[in-house]
Short mmCIF file of C-alpha atoms and ligand atoms in Angstrom, two decimals:
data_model
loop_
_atom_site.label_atom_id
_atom_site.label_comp_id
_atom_site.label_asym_id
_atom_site.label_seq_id
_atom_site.Cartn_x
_atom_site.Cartn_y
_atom_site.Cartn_z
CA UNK A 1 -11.25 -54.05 48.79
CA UNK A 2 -10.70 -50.26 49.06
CA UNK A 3 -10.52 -48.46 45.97
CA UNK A 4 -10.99 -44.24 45.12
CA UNK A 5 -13.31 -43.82 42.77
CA UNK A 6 -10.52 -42.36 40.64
CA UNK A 7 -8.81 -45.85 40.53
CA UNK A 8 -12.02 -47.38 39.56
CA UNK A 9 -12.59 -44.64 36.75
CA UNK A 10 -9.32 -46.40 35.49
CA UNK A 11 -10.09 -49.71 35.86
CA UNK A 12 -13.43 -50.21 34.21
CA UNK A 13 -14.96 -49.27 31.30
CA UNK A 14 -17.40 -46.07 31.07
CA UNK A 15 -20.82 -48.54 31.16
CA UNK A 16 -19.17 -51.11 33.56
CA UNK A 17 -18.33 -47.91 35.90
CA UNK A 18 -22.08 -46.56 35.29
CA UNK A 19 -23.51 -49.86 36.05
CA UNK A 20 -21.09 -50.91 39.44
CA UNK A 21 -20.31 -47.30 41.09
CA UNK A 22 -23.15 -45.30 40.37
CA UNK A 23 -25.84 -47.97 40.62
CA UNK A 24 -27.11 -47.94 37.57
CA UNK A 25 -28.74 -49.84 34.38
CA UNK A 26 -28.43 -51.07 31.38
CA UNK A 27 -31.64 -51.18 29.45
CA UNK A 28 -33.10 -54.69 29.25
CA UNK A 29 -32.35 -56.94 26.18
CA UNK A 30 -28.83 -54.96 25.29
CA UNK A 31 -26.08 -56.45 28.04
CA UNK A 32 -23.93 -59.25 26.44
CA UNK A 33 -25.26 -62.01 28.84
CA UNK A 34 -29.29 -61.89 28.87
CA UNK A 35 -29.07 -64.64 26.59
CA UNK A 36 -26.12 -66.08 26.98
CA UNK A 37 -26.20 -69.98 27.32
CA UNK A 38 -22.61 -71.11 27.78
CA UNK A 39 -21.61 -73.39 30.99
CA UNK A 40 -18.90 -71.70 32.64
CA UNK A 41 -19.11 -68.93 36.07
CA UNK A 42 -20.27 -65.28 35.62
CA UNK A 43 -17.53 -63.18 38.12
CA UNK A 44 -17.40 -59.66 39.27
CA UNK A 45 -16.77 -57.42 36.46
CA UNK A 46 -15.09 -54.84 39.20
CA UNK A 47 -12.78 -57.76 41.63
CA UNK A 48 -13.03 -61.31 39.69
CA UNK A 49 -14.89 -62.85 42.27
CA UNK A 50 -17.45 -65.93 41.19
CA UNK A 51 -20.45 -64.76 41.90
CA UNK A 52 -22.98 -66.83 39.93
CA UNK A 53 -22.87 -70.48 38.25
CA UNK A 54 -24.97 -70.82 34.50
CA UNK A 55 -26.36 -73.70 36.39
CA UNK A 56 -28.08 -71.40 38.55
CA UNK A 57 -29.31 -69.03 35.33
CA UNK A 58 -32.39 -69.20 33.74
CA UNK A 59 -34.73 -67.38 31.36
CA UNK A 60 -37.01 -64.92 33.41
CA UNK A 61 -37.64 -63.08 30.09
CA UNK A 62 -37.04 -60.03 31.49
CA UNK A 63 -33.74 -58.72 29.09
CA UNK A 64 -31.41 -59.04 31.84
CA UNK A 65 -29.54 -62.34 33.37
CA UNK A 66 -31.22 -63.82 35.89
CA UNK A 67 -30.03 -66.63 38.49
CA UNK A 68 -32.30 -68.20 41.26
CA UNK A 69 -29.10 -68.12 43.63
CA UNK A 70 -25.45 -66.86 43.92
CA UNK A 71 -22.48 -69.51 43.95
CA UNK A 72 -22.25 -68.96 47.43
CA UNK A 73 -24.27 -66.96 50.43
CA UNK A 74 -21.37 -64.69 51.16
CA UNK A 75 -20.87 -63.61 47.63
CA UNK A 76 -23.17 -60.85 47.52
CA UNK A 77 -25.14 -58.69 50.00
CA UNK A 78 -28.70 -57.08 49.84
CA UNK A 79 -30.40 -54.36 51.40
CA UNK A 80 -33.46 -52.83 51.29
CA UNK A 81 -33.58 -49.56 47.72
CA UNK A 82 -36.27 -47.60 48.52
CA UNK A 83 -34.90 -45.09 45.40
CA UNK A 84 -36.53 -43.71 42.79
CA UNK A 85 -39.90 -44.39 44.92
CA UNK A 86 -39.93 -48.24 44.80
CA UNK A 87 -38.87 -50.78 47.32
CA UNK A 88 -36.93 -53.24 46.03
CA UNK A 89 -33.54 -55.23 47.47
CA UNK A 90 -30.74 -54.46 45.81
CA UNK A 91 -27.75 -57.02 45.78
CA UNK A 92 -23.90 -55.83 45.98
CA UNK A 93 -20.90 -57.81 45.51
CA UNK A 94 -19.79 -58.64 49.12
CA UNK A 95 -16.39 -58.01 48.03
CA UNK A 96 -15.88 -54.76 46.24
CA UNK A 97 -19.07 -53.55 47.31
CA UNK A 98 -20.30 -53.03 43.48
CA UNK A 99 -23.52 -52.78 42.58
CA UNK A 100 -24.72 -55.67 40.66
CA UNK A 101 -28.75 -55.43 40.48
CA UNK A 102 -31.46 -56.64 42.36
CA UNK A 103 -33.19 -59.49 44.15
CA UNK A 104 -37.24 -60.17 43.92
CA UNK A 105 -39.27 -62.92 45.20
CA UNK A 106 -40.76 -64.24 42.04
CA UNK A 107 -37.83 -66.47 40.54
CA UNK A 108 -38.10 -70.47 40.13
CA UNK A 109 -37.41 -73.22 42.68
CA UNK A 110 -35.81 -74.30 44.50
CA UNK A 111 -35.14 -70.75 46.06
CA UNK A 112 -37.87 -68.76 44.49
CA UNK A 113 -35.31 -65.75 44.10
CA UNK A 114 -34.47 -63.72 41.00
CA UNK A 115 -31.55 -62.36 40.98
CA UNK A 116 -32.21 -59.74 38.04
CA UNK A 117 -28.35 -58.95 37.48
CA UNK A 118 -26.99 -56.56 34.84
CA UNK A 119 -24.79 -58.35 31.69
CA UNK A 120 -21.77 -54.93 32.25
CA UNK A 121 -21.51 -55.87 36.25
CA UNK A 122 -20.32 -59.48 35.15
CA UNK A 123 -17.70 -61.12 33.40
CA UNK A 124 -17.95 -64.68 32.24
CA UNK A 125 -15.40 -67.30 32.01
CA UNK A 126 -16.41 -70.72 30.44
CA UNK A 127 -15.98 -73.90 32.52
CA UNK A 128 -13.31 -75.09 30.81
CA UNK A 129 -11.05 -71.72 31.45
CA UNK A 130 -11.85 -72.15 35.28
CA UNK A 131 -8.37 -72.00 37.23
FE1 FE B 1 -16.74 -57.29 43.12
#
């Protein structure tokens, strides 16, 4: 999906622009989803993909929403952030290319993974509004 950064100045809002193009993020316990319960998929706030299941979400206690995997493999990419001195794996939507968070080793099984994910990079539709 090739957008200017011009077009995506239009189509997001100020934080959701911050947070997706510029990499960056919201302070933990604000975002709309870090305790959000509902069954439903959490999609790209920048393309509408699905990009995680609240099946797959689960309370790190951290302040931001955190998922052990993605709905599927090819939903999101991750590569090695060694910014701001720290080296950490930060995961993209595969699709738009937006940044969504990051990925650490210390989440639950069955994966072990934590996807530490930011509430203004996601949009979520309950299960029953699924098309
Ligand atoms: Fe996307």
């Amino acid at each position: 999906m090739k957008r200017t950064e011009e077009e995506w100045k239009k189509e997001l809002t100020p934080e959701e622009y911050r947070i997706l193009r510029e990499k960056g993020t919201e302070a933990p316990f604000t975002g709309k989803y870090y305790n959000h319960k509902e069954e439903g998929t959490y999609t790209c706030a920048g393309c509408g993909t699905p990009l995680f299941g609240s099946e797959s979400k689960y309370e790190s206690g951290t302040g931001w929403p955190s998922f052990y995997k993605p709905i599927g493999e090819d939903k999101v990419e991750s590569w090695e952030d060694r910014s701001y001195g720290m080296n950490r794996t930060e995961v993209l939507c595969s699709k738009c290319g937006g940044h969504l968070g990051h990925v650490f080793d210390d989440g639950p099984r069955p994966t072990g993974k934590r996807y530490c994910i930011n509430s203004g990079a996601l949009k979520f539709k309950k299960k029953q509004e699924k098309e």
